[in-house]
Short mmCIF file of C-alpha atoms in Angstrom, two decimals:
data_model
loop_
_atom_site.label_atom_id
_atom_site.label_comp_id
_atom_site.label_asym_id
_atom_site.label_seq_id
_atom_site.Cartn_x
_atom_site.Cartn_y
_atom_site.Cartn_z
CA MET A 1 -23.56 8.77 22.62
CA ILE A 2 -24.65 8.89 18.89
CA ARG A 3 -25.49 5.41 17.27
CA LEU A 4 -25.11 5.24 13.66
CA THR A 5 -27.55 4.15 10.67
CA VAL A 6 -26.64 2.90 7.36
CA ASP A 7 -27.42 6.17 6.07
CA ASP A 8 -25.12 7.46 8.54
CA VAL A 9 -22.42 5.47 7.08
CA TYR A 10 -23.16 6.50 3.59
CA GLN A 11 -23.03 10.34 4.68
CA HIS A 12 -19.78 10.06 6.56
CA ILE A 13 -18.18 8.16 3.45
CA HIS A 14 -19.35 10.58 1.13
CA GLY A 15 -18.34 13.52 3.33
CA VAL A 16 -15.44 12.17 4.52
CA CYS A 17 -13.65 9.56 2.33
CA PHE A 18 -14.81 11.48 -0.78
CA LYS A 19 -14.46 14.92 0.30
CA THR A 20 -13.81 16.94 -2.73
CA GLY A 21 -11.99 20.27 -3.31
CA PRO A 22 -9.20 22.03 -5.16
CA PRO A 23 -7.25 19.34 -6.63
CA GLY A 24 -3.23 19.52 -7.01
CA THR A 25 -2.08 17.77 -3.85
CA VAL A 26 0.17 14.83 -3.92
CA GLY A 27 1.98 12.16 -1.18
CA ALA A 28 3.40 9.35 -0.82
CA GLU A 29 4.09 6.75 2.09
CA THR A 30 7.51 4.73 1.59
CA GLU A 31 8.04 1.32 3.56
CA TRP A 32 11.49 -0.08 3.84
CA PHE A 33 13.17 -3.41 5.56
CA VAL A 34 16.03 -2.33 8.13
CA VAL A 35 18.61 -4.97 7.47
CA ASP A 36 22.23 -5.46 9.02
CA ALA A 37 24.39 -4.41 6.46
CA ALA A 38 26.99 -7.20 7.66
CA ASP A 39 24.59 -10.09 8.42
CA PRO A 40 21.46 -9.59 5.56
CA GLY A 41 19.40 -13.00 7.17
CA ALA A 42 19.87 -11.57 10.89
CA HIS A 43 16.66 -9.86 12.15
CA VAL A 44 17.12 -6.08 13.57
CA PRO A 45 15.24 -5.41 16.50
CA ALA A 46 12.51 -3.15 16.07
CA GLY A 47 13.74 -1.22 19.51
CA ARG A 48 16.96 -0.72 18.23
CA VAL A 49 15.76 1.00 15.27
CA ARG A 50 12.92 3.23 17.28
CA ALA A 51 15.85 4.04 19.53
CA LEU A 52 18.24 5.67 17.02
CA MET A 53 15.51 7.52 15.46
CA ASP A 54 13.96 8.96 18.87
CA ALA A 55 17.48 9.90 19.70
CA ASP A 56 17.89 11.77 15.80
CA ALA A 57 14.92 13.74 16.47
CA ALA A 58 15.53 14.49 20.10
CA ALA A 59 18.69 15.92 18.93
CA ALA A 60 17.69 17.67 15.64
CA GLY A 61 13.79 17.73 15.59
CA PRO A 62 11.58 16.02 12.96
CA PRO A 63 12.55 15.64 9.53
CA ALA A 64 12.78 18.59 7.63
CA GLY A 65 10.63 17.72 4.79
CA GLY A 66 7.43 16.95 7.16
CA SER A 67 7.69 13.13 6.72
CA THR A 68 5.95 10.84 9.68
CA VAL A 69 8.18 8.05 10.77
CA THR A 70 6.32 4.91 11.83
CA TYR A 71 6.55 1.36 12.01
CA GLU A 72 4.88 -1.84 10.69
CA PRO A 73 4.29 -4.67 13.00
CA GLY A 74 7.79 -7.09 11.39
CA GLY A 75 10.17 -3.66 12.06
CA GLN A 76 9.79 -2.10 8.58
CA LEU A 77 10.00 1.27 8.69
CA GLU A 78 7.76 3.71 7.13
CA LEU A 79 8.00 7.49 6.15
CA SER A 80 5.07 9.02 5.10
CA SER A 81 5.23 12.25 3.47
CA ALA A 82 3.33 15.56 4.17
CA PRO A 83 1.14 16.32 1.13
CA TYR A 84 2.45 18.53 -1.34
CA PRO A 85 1.18 20.98 -4.01
CA GLY A 86 3.15 19.16 -6.93
CA LEU A 87 5.88 16.60 -7.66
CA ALA A 88 8.72 18.58 -7.56
CA ALA A 89 8.02 19.82 -4.06
CA LEU A 90 7.40 16.17 -2.80
CA HIS A 91 10.14 14.41 -4.28
CA ALA A 92 12.67 17.16 -2.97
CA ALA A 93 11.37 16.70 0.50
CA LEU A 94 10.86 13.01 0.95
CA THR A 95 14.25 12.75 -0.71
CA ALA A 96 15.80 14.69 2.05
CA ASP A 97 13.92 12.67 4.54
CA ILE A 98 15.11 9.16 3.40
CA ALA A 99 18.44 10.42 3.03
CA ARG A 100 18.29 11.76 6.75
CA VAL A 101 17.34 8.16 8.04
CA ARG A 102 19.73 6.50 6.41
CA ASP A 103 22.56 8.92 7.55
CA VAL A 104 21.25 8.15 11.38
CA LEU A 105 21.07 4.17 10.49
CA ALA A 106 24.18 3.83 8.61
CA PRO A 107 27.00 4.57 11.92
CA ALA A 108 25.01 1.57 13.57
CA GLY A 109 25.54 -0.81 10.36
CA LEU A 110 22.08 -0.60 9.61
CA ALA A 111 20.61 0.06 5.58
CA LEU A 112 17.00 0.64 4.17
CA ALA A 113 16.29 -2.31 1.93
CA GLY A 114 13.65 -1.47 -0.73
CA HIS A 115 11.58 -5.15 -1.67
CA GLY A 116 8.10 -5.70 -2.21
CA VAL A 117 8.55 -8.70 0.65
CA ASP A 118 11.83 -9.69 2.56
CA PRO A 119 14.05 -12.19 0.27
CA VAL A 120 15.80 -13.29 3.02
CA ARG A 121 14.30 -13.25 6.38
CA ARG A 122 11.06 -15.29 7.73
CA PRO A 123 8.36 -13.04 9.60
CA ARG A 124 9.15 -11.87 12.94
CA PHE A 125 6.12 -10.38 14.95
CA GLN A 126 7.64 -7.48 16.37
CA ALA A 127 4.86 -4.97 17.78
CA GLU A 128 3.91 -3.71 20.56
CA HIS A 129 0.65 -2.02 20.15
CA PRO A 130 -2.78 -3.84 21.00
CA ARG A 131 -4.05 -2.99 17.29
CA TYR A 132 -1.62 -5.11 15.92
CA ARG A 133 -1.99 -8.14 18.20
CA CYS A 134 -5.45 -8.17 17.67
CA MET A 135 -4.88 -7.61 13.53
CA ARG A 136 -3.07 -10.98 14.36
CA ASP A 137 -5.30 -12.79 16.04
CA TYR A 138 -8.44 -11.69 13.54
CA PHE A 139 -6.17 -13.36 10.76
CA VAL A 140 -5.45 -16.61 12.78
CA SER A 141 -9.32 -16.88 13.66
CA GLY A 142 -10.12 -15.94 10.11
CA GLY A 143 -7.95 -18.94 8.62
CA PHE A 144 -5.06 -16.81 7.27
CA PRO A 145 -2.29 -17.30 9.52
CA ASP A 146 0.36 -17.54 7.36
CA ALA A 147 -0.40 -14.80 4.77
CA GLY A 148 -1.76 -12.27 7.75
CA GLU A 149 1.49 -12.63 9.32
CA ALA A 150 3.36 -12.07 6.27
CA MET A 151 1.55 -9.77 4.96
CA MET A 152 2.08 -7.85 8.35
CA CYS A 153 6.10 -8.76 8.66
CA SER A 154 7.31 -9.05 5.49
CA THR A 155 6.01 -6.73 2.94
CA ALA A 156 6.61 -3.22 2.04
CA SER A 157 5.19 -0.91 -0.23
CA VAL A 158 5.06 2.57 -1.91
CA GLN A 159 1.76 4.22 -1.37
CA VAL A 160 0.67 6.94 -3.47
CA CYS A 161 -1.64 9.37 -2.86
CA VAL A 162 -3.80 11.98 -4.55
CA ASP A 163 -6.72 14.12 -4.62
CA ILE A 164 -10.17 12.87 -4.88
CA ARG A 165 -10.65 15.86 -7.25
CA ALA A 166 -12.91 19.06 -7.23
CA ASP A 167 -16.25 17.57 -8.57
CA ARG A 168 -18.30 14.40 -8.37
CA ALA A 169 -18.02 13.37 -12.10
CA ASP A 170 -14.16 13.82 -12.17
CA ALA A 171 -13.84 11.97 -8.65
CA ALA A 172 -15.89 9.07 -10.43
CA ARG A 173 -13.47 8.97 -13.25
CA ARG A 174 -10.12 9.06 -11.15
CA TRP A 175 -11.86 6.31 -8.88
CA ARG A 176 -12.27 4.31 -12.23
CA LEU A 177 -8.56 5.03 -13.50
CA ALA A 178 -6.72 4.75 -10.23
CA HIS A 179 -8.04 1.07 -10.13
CA ALA A 180 -7.80 0.57 -13.94
CA LEU A 181 -4.29 1.46 -13.31
CA GLY A 182 -3.61 -1.13 -10.72
CA PRO A 183 -2.59 -4.34 -12.67
CA VAL A 184 -0.12 -2.19 -14.62
CA LEU A 185 1.51 -0.71 -11.54
CA VAL A 186 1.81 -4.08 -10.44
CA ALA A 187 3.21 -5.68 -13.45
CA ALA A 188 5.41 -2.23 -13.81
CA PHE A 189 7.08 -2.40 -10.40
CA ALA A 190 7.12 -6.25 -9.44
CA ASN A 191 10.01 -6.46 -7.10
CA SER A 192 9.13 -9.71 -4.82
CA PRO A 193 9.94 -13.18 -6.19
CA VAL A 194 11.58 -14.34 -3.55
CA ARG A 195 10.23 -15.09 0.19
CA ALA A 196 12.65 -16.21 2.82
CA GLY A 197 15.29 -17.55 0.50
CA ARG A 198 12.95 -19.50 -1.76
CA ARG A 199 11.45 -18.63 -5.17
CA THR A 200 7.70 -18.39 -5.30
CA GLY A 201 7.00 -18.37 -8.74
CA LEU A 202 5.31 -14.74 -8.74
CA ARG A 203 6.94 -11.88 -9.56
CA SER A 204 4.95 -9.56 -6.96
CA SER A 205 4.78 -12.20 -4.04
CA ARG A 206 3.58 -9.19 -2.32
CA GLN A 207 0.91 -8.92 -4.59
CA GLY A 208 0.11 -12.30 -4.12
CA ILE A 209 0.07 -12.42 -0.10
CA TRP A 210 -2.45 -9.32 -0.34
CA THR A 211 -4.81 -11.49 -3.03
CA GLU A 212 -5.00 -14.63 -0.38
CA LEU A 213 -5.55 -12.45 2.86
CA ASP A 214 -9.11 -12.38 3.90
CA PRO A 215 -10.54 -11.29 0.80
CA CYS A 216 -13.68 -9.05 2.35
CA ARG A 217 -11.34 -6.41 3.22
CA THR A 218 -8.53 -6.65 0.31
CA LEU A 219 -10.26 -7.17 -2.82
CA PRO A 220 -10.70 -4.14 -4.82
CA VAL A 221 -13.86 -2.15 -4.08
CA LEU A 222 -14.45 -1.62 -8.09
CA ARG A 223 -15.19 -4.81 -9.58
CA ASP A 224 -16.79 -6.33 -12.31
CA GLY A 225 -17.39 -2.96 -14.41
CA ASP A 226 -19.49 -1.16 -11.42
CA GLY A 227 -19.54 2.29 -12.79
CA GLY A 228 -21.73 3.68 -10.39
CA ASP A 229 -21.43 5.90 -7.43
CA PRO A 230 -17.75 5.19 -5.34
CA ALA A 231 -19.13 6.47 -2.29
CA GLU A 232 -21.46 3.71 -2.52
CA ALA A 233 -19.25 0.92 -3.32
CA TRP A 234 -17.27 2.13 -0.62
CA THR A 235 -20.33 2.00 1.78
CA ARG A 236 -21.72 -1.52 0.54
CA TYR A 237 -17.82 -2.88 0.75
CA ALA A 238 -17.50 -1.31 4.45
CA LEU A 239 -20.46 -2.72 5.67
CA ASP A 240 -20.16 -6.31 4.32
CA ALA A 241 -16.82 -6.51 5.63
CA ARG A 242 -16.05 -8.36 9.22
CA VAL A 243 -15.46 -6.52 12.01
CA MET A 244 -11.64 -6.86 12.90
CA LEU A 245 -11.27 -5.42 16.39
CA VAL A 246 -13.57 -3.62 18.60
CA HIS A 247 -11.78 -0.75 20.92
CA THR A 248 -14.09 -0.54 24.14
CA ALA A 249 -15.24 2.40 26.50
CA SER A 250 -13.22 0.66 29.01
CA GLY A 251 -10.13 0.72 27.11
CA GLU A 252 -9.80 -3.10 26.03
CA TRP A 253 -8.98 -4.64 22.98
CA VAL A 254 -11.29 -7.14 21.53
CA SER A 255 -10.29 -9.10 18.18
CA ASP A 256 -12.51 -10.56 15.69
CA PRO A 257 -16.24 -10.28 17.44
CA GLY A 258 -17.80 -12.71 14.53
CA MET A 259 -20.08 -10.22 12.55
CA SER A 260 -20.00 -7.97 9.70
CA PHE A 261 -20.13 -4.11 10.38
CA LEU A 262 -23.95 -4.27 8.86
CA GLU A 263 -24.21 -6.65 11.80
CA TRP A 264 -22.80 -4.35 13.93
CA LEU A 265 -25.18 -2.04 13.33
CA GLY A 266 -28.56 -3.89 13.85
CA LYS A 267 -27.06 -4.32 17.47
CA GLY A 268 -27.42 -0.53 17.66
CA GLU A 269 -23.83 -0.29 19.15
CA PRO A 270 -20.98 1.21 16.94
CA GLY A 271 -20.52 5.08 16.57
CA PRO A 272 -18.61 7.54 14.48
CA ASP A 273 -15.30 6.46 16.14
CA ASP A 274 -16.15 2.73 15.53
CA LEU A 275 -16.73 3.54 12.10
CA ALA A 276 -13.51 5.31 11.67
CA TYR A 277 -11.66 2.70 12.77
CA HIS A 278 -13.39 -0.16 11.12
CA LEU A 279 -12.63 1.97 7.92
CA SER A 280 -8.94 2.13 8.88
CA THR A 281 -8.53 -1.98 8.96
CA LEU A 282 -9.48 -2.06 5.27
CA PHE A 283 -7.33 -2.41 2.50
CA PRO A 284 -8.19 -2.84 -0.59
CA PRO A 285 -5.74 -1.60 -3.48
CA VAL A 286 -7.46 1.63 -3.75
CA ARG A 287 -8.76 3.32 -0.52
CA PRO A 288 -10.25 6.38 -0.15
CA ARG A 289 -9.58 8.19 2.76
CA GLY A 290 -10.18 12.23 1.83
CA TRP A 291 -7.83 10.86 -0.96
CA LEU A 292 -7.03 8.38 -3.45
CA GLU A 293 -4.76 5.79 -1.57
CA LEU A 294 -3.05 3.06 -4.04
CA ARG A 295 -1.82 0.58 -2.44
CA MET A 296 -0.66 -1.93 -5.00
CA ILE A 297 2.89 -0.97 -5.50
CA ASP A 298 5.99 -3.08 -4.63
CA ALA A 299 8.54 -1.14 -2.14
CA LEU A 300 11.49 -0.40 -4.78
CA PRO A 301 15.51 0.15 -4.21
CA GLY A 302 17.19 3.66 -3.96
CA PRO A 303 15.56 6.50 -5.71
CA TYR A 304 13.57 4.44 -7.84
CA TRP A 305 10.44 4.94 -5.18
CA ALA A 306 9.86 8.21 -6.81
CA VAL A 307 9.09 6.58 -10.00
CA PRO A 308 5.74 5.39 -9.60
CA VAL A 309 4.60 8.15 -7.80
CA ALA A 310 5.49 10.46 -10.67
CA VAL A 311 3.98 8.12 -13.06
CA THR A 312 0.41 7.35 -10.98
CA ALA A 313 0.18 11.62 -10.58
CA ALA A 314 0.79 12.33 -14.09
CA LEU A 315 -1.66 9.76 -15.16
CA LEU A 316 -4.41 10.77 -12.66
CA ASP A 317 -3.92 14.64 -12.91
CA ASP A 318 -2.90 15.94 -16.53
CA PRO A 319 -5.84 15.70 -18.72
CA ALA A 320 -3.99 14.48 -21.66
CA ALA A 321 -2.45 11.76 -20.28
CA THR A 322 -5.62 10.32 -18.39
CA ALA A 323 -7.15 9.92 -21.37
CA LEU A 324 -4.18 8.13 -22.87
CA ALA A 325 -4.30 6.14 -19.63
CA GLU A 326 -7.72 4.96 -19.78
CA ALA A 327 -7.42 3.74 -23.24
CA ALA A 328 -4.35 1.87 -22.52
CA THR A 329 -5.90 0.27 -19.09
CA GLU A 330 -9.10 -0.69 -20.10
CA PRO A 331 -8.07 -3.93 -21.61
CA VAL A 332 -6.41 -5.32 -18.40
CA ALA A 333 -7.95 -3.56 -15.91
CA ASP A 334 -8.83 -7.38 -14.32
CA ARG A 335 -5.56 -8.46 -15.19
CA TRP A 336 -4.60 -8.70 -11.29
CA ALA A 337 -2.96 -12.70 -11.43
CA GLN A 338 -1.24 -11.88 -14.60
CA ALA A 339 0.64 -8.94 -13.11
CA ALA A 340 1.51 -10.78 -10.19
CA ARG A 341 2.69 -14.07 -11.62
CA CYS A 342 3.85 -12.87 -15.15
CA ALA A 343 4.36 -9.00 -14.35
CA LEU A 344 5.38 -7.00 -17.82
CA ALA A 345 5.92 -10.69 -19.47
CA ASP A 346 2.48 -10.20 -19.91
CA PRO A 347 2.12 -9.06 -23.53
CA PRO A 348 -1.11 -7.02 -22.94
CA LEU A 349 0.06 -5.52 -19.62
CA ALA A 350 3.51 -4.86 -21.35
CA ALA A 351 1.54 -2.74 -24.09
CA ALA A 352 -0.66 -0.87 -21.31
CA ALA A 353 2.44 0.33 -19.36
CA ARG A 354 4.68 1.33 -22.35
CA ALA A 355 1.68 3.41 -23.12
CA CYS A 356 1.22 5.07 -19.76
CA PHE A 357 4.98 5.39 -19.00
CA ALA A 358 4.53 7.46 -22.45
CA ALA A 359 2.16 9.46 -21.36
CA ALA A 360 3.35 10.26 -18.01
CA LEU A 361 6.90 11.18 -19.57
CA ASP A 362 5.17 13.46 -21.91
CA ALA A 363 2.76 15.14 -18.78
CA LEU A 364 5.32 15.56 -16.05
CA PRO A 365 6.77 19.03 -17.52
CA ARG A 366 3.26 20.29 -17.81
CA LEU A 367 2.86 19.44 -14.25
CA GLY A 368 6.29 21.36 -13.32
CA ALA A 369 8.25 18.12 -12.65
CA SER A 370 10.97 18.11 -15.41
CA GLY A 371 13.35 17.22 -12.91
CA LEU A 372 11.67 13.86 -12.51
CA VAL A 373 11.78 13.00 -16.35
CA PRO A 374 15.24 11.56 -16.25
CA LEU A 375 14.71 9.17 -13.47
CA VAL A 376 11.13 7.89 -15.21
CA ALA A 377 12.89 7.66 -18.39
CA GLU A 378 15.86 5.53 -16.99
CA TYR A 379 13.21 3.38 -15.56
CA ALA A 380 11.70 3.16 -18.38
CA GLY A 381 14.12 2.08 -20.57
CA ARG A 382 15.83 -0.47 -17.97
CA TYR A 383 12.15 -2.15 -17.55
CA VAL A 384 9.18 -0.85 -19.60
CA GLU A 385 10.52 -0.53 -22.66
CA ARG A 386 12.57 -4.04 -22.26
CA GLY A 387 9.26 -6.05 -21.01
CA ARG A 388 11.25 -6.22 -17.51
CA CYS A 389 10.38 -5.30 -13.83
CA PRO A 390 12.59 -5.31 -10.97
CA ALA A 391 11.99 -8.87 -10.19
CA ASP A 392 13.45 -9.92 -13.10
CA ASP A 393 17.11 -8.41 -11.46
CA GLU A 394 16.51 -10.67 -8.64
CA PRO A 395 19.97 -12.98 -8.45
CA ALA A 396 19.68 -16.80 -7.22
CA PRO A 397 17.99 -16.57 -3.21
CA VAL A 398 20.08 -15.95 -0.31
CA LYS A 399 20.12 -18.22 2.70
CA SER A 400 18.14 -17.22 5.23
CA ALA A 401 20.40 -17.50 8.73
CA GLU A 402 17.21 -18.98 10.26
CA GLU A 403 15.60 -21.92 9.58
CA GLU A 404 13.71 -21.99 6.24
CA ASP A 405 9.90 -22.93 5.85
CA PRO A 406 9.88 -25.90 3.98
CA THR A 407 6.65 -24.84 2.18
CA CYS A 408 5.93 -21.85 0.47
CA PRO A 409 1.85 -20.89 0.11
CA LEU A 410 2.72 -18.74 -2.25
#
């Protein structure tokens, strides 16, 4: 069996996580809370949702757009698109697949709700896979029980996936811009001011939860002006992170073995599969997986899920928009805390967001995505140009159907 060295880890990350190639593809992952339309405060059993979706797949086949349906530990439904050669094709395919899921759930009185954090229901762990049980145990043993449970069971996001790019210099530039965009994206799409029936004081409570959660695996990889080799930075991050769980050769799942991956390497034990699994348990806002996965955006209602996908891809893929975004985001690249709390009520973030949206709107036709311009312009006019975000639309909290937690860690 192959036993890894530190150099092997770097070579894997350089060749797999930062694999370069012809640019142009884009993908998205949309997470949704499933709610009972007649009783939004009631938990919907994950098994019920899975049974409905499995029955539909058996009768009609998989989603026509190629999306994959999976489930988060709290029962959130995730639709992960196939990679597409451009925004227009992705938008058409994922819109159709989301509509199909809605059509499957509606006769049962169920609906998809787009929020960064469940605004009504307290967390309920519904996962069956031992990976998720080990993850829950890890967060408990690490001193993050509340944030861990909330992250797993009460958060939802829109994740945008874009190419690394064709050469190392361009990949490094995109890596830096993706990180600098992070606070602007958190602020512009903040949609989680209420958690379990109580206001948290944040416009993006989802970002607040991730910030509180195990910094060795959730803080940004690129920090403190680090402009070096992205593969080296990700290698250091991965080596320093604690091992969350081990899947042994006998099939046993072991949670929190009490060591970093570098310390595990020192024992001469982990192999390539262990490294791949370890990397899948790291959750920074920008994660390299052979593409760049931007993970900091709150889930959004209705068709607005497509706006952060369009804006992000336009700013990263169009050269003129990239240059404008680099200039606009440089002053706010470290304003993660302000983005979560104030969103676009923070003047520097509001200015950066207006510049980024203008650049994206100008770029979309050049990327063959003119059809997305009206939706992005509508969102910009409703929120960005007014220094607002969806969190500012949130009405007074609705009482949960369950007993409220008298304290809110956020």
